[in-house]
Tab-separated table of C-alpha atoms in Angstrom:
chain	number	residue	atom	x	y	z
A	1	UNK	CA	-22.059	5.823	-23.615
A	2	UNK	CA	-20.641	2.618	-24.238
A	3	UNK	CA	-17.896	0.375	-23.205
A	4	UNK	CA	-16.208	1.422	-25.910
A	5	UNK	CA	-15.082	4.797	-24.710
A	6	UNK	CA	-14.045	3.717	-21.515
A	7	UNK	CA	-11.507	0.975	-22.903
A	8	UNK	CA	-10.174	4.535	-24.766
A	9	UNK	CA	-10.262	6.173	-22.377
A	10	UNK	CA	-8.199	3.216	-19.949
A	11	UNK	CA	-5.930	2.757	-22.893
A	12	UNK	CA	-5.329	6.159	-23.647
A	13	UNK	CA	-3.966	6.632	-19.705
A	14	UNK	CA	-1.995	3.345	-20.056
A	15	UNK	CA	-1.627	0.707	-22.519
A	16	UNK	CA	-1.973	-3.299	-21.158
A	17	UNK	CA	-2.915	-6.571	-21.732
A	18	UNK	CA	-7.131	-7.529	-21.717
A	19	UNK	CA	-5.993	-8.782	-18.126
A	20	UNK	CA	-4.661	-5.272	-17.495
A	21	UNK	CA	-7.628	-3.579	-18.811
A	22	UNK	CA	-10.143	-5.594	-16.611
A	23	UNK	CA	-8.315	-4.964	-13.686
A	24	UNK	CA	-8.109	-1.085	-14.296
A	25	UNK	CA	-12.249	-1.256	-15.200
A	26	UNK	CA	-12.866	-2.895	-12.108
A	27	UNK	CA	-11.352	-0.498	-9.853
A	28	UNK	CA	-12.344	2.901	-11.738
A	29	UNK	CA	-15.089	2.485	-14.615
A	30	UNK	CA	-17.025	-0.137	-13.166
A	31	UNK	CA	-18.630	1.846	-10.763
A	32	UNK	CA	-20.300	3.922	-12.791
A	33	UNK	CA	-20.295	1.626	-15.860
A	34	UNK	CA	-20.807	-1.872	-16.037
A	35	UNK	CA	-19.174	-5.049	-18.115
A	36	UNK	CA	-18.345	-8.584	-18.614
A	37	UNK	CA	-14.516	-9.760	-18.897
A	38	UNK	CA	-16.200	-11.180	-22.456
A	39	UNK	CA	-17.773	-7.790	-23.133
A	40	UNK	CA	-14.518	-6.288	-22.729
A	41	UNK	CA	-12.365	-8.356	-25.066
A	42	UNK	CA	-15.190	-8.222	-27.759
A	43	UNK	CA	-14.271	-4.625	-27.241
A	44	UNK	CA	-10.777	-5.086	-27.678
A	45	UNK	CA	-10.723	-7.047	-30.894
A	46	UNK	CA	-13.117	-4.473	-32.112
A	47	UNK	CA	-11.786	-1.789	-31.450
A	48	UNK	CA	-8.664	-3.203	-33.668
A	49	UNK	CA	-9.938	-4.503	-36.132
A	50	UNK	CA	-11.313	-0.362	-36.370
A	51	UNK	CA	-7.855	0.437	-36.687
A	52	UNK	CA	-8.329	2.254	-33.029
A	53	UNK	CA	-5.932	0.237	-31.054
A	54	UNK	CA	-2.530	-1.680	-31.680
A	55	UNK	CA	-1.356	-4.532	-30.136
A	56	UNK	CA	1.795	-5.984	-29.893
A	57	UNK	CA	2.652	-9.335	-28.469
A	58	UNK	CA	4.975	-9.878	-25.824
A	59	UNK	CA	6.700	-13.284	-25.027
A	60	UNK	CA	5.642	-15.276	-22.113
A	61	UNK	CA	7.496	-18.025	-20.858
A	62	UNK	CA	5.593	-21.050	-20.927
A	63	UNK	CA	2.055	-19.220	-21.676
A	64	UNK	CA	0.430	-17.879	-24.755
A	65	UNK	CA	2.094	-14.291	-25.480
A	66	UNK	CA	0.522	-11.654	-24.038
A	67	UNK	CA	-1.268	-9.234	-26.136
A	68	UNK	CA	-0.638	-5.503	-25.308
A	69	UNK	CA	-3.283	-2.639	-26.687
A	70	UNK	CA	-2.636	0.770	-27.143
A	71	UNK	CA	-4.426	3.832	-28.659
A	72	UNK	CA	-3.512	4.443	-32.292
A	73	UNK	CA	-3.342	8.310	-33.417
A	74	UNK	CA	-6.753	7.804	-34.813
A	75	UNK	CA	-8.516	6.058	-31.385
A	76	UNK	CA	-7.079	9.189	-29.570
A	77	UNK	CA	-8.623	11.256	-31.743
A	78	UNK	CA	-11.901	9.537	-31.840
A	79	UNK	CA	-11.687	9.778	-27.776
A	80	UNK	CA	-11.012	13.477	-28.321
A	81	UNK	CA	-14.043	13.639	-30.377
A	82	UNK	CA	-16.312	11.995	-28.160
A	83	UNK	CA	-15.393	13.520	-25.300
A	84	UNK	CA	-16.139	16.811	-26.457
A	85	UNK	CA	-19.539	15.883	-27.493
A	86	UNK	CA	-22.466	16.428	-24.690
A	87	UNK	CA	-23.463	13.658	-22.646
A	88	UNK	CA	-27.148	13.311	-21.568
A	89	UNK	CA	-28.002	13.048	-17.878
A	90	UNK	CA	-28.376	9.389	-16.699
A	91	UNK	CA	-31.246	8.608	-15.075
A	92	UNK	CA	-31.370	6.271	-12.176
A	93	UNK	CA	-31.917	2.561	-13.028
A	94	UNK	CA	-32.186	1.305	-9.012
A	95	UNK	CA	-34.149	-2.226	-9.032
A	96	UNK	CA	-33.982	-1.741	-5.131
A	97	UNK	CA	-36.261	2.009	-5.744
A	98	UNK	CA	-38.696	-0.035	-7.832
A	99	UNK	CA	-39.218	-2.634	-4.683
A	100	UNK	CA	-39.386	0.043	-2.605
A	101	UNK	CA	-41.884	1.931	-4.589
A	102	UNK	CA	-43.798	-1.157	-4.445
A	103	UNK	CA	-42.779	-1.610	-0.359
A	104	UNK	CA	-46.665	-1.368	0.355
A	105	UNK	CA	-46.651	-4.863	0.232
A	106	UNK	CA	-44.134	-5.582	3.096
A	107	UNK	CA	-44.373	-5.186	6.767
A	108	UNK	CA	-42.284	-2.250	8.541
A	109	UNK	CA	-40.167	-4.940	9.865
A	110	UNK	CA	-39.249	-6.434	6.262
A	111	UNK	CA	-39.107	-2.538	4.848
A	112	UNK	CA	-36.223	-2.289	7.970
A	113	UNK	CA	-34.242	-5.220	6.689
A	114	UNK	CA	-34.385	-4.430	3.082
A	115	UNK	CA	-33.321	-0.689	3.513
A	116	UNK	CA	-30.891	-1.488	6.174
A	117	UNK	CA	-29.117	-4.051	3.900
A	118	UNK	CA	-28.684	-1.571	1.032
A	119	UNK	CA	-27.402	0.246	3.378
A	120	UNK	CA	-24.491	-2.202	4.462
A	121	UNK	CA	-24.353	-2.712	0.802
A	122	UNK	CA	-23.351	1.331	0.625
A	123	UNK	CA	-21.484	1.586	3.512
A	124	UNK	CA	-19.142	-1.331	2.005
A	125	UNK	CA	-19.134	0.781	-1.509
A	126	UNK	CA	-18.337	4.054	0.774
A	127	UNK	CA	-15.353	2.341	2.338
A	128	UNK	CA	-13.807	1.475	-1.145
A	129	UNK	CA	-14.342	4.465	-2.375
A	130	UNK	CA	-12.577	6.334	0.575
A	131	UNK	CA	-9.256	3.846	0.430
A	132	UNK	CA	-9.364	4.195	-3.539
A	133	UNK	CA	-9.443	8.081	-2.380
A	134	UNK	CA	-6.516	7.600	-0.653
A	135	UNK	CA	-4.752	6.199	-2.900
A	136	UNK	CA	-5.526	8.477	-5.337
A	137	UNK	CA	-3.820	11.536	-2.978
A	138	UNK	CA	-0.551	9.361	-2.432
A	139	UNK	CA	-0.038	9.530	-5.756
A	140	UNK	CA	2.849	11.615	-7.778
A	141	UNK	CA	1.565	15.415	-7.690
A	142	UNK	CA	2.069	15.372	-11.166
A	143	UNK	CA	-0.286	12.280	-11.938
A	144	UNK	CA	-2.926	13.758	-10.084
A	145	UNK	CA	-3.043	17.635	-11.816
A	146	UNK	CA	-3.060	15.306	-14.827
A	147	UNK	CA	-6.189	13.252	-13.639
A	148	UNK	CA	-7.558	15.891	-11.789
A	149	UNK	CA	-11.202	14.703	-13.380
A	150	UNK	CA	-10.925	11.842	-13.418
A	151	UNK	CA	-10.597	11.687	-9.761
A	152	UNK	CA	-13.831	14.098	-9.279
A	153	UNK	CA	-15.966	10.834	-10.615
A	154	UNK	CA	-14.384	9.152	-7.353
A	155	UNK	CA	-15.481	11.856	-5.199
A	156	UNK	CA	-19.004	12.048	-6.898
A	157	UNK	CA	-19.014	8.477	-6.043
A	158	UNK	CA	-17.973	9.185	-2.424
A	159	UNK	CA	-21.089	11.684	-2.277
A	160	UNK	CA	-23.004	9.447	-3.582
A	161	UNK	CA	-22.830	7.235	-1.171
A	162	UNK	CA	-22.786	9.483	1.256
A	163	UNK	CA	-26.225	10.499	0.114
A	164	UNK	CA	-27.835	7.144	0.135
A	165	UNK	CA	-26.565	6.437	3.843
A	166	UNK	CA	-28.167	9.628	4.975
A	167	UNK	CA	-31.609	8.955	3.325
A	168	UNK	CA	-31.802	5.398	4.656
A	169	UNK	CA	-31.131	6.809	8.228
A	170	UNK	CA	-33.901	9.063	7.392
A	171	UNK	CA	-36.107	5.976	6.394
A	172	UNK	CA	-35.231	3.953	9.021
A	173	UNK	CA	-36.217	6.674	11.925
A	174	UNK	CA	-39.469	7.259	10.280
A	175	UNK	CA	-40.407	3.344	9.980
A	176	UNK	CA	-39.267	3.714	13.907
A	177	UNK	CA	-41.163	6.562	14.058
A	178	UNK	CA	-44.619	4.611	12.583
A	179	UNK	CA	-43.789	1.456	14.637
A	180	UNK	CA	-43.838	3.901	18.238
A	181	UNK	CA	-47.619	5.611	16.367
């Protein structure tokens, strides 16, 4: 995939400023896909110079105008497209797996602190995910039908993390377990 789809795909739910976009990305997309602020204008501007997005400029009082994007008929339909097309399973690009992989090379004690701060690292990502969750179900009945699968990326997220947490509990009690041998 690239970043391309997913400013469609954030445009074609709402149109907004660059601003507007980043803040959307940063609280859905990013956490299963990953980009710069620069990355995402780049995006932008490409995107209309393909003839994929307008943008209209509205009047700001003592700032530049602000730039508003939206989906022409053709982006939506190049969304469509895509969207339809298979996507290939991801495979997991972890640098913390590789370290551990190579955790040979560290005591139990510094295999402990490494796997119990990825842990706090999940357990923080858990928690957003769970209030973003929340949000998501306070929402207008009608949004939500609408969004339906778009929300099931949340809750694959929320498993996710779910998953990790319960495999470093299991990797903690057996480095406990080899420390008591």
């Amino acid at each position: 995939m690239s970043l391309r789809y997913a400013v469609l795909t954030l445009l074609d739910i709402e149109p907004g400023s660059g601003y507007d976009l980043k803040r959307r990305f940063e609280r859905s997309v990013s956490h299963f896909w990953s980009a710069s602020h620069q990355q995402m204008y780049r995006e932008l501007h490409r995107l209309h110079d393909e003839g994929l997005l307008d943008c209209t400029e509205q009047p700001q009082a003592g700032k530049p105008d602000k730039k508003i994007y939206s989906l022409t008929d053709r982006g939506r339909q190049v969304l469509k497209e895509w969207v339809q097309r298979p996507a290939p399973a991801q495979k997991i690009r972890e640098p913390f797996l590789v370290q551990l992989f190579a955790g040979h090379h560290l005591s139990r004690e510094q295999a402990r602190v490494a796997v119990q701060r990825q842990m706090d690292q999940h357990r923080a990502l858990l928690a957003t995910y769970l209030e973003q969750n929340e949000k998501v179900l306070k929402r207008d009945p009608q949004l939500q039908r609408r969004y339906w699968l778009a929300h099931q990326t949340l809750l694959l997220g929320i498993e996710a993390e779910k998953t990790w947490l319960a495999w470093g509990e299991r990797v903690l009690r057996e480095l406990d377990a080899q420390v008591e041998e």
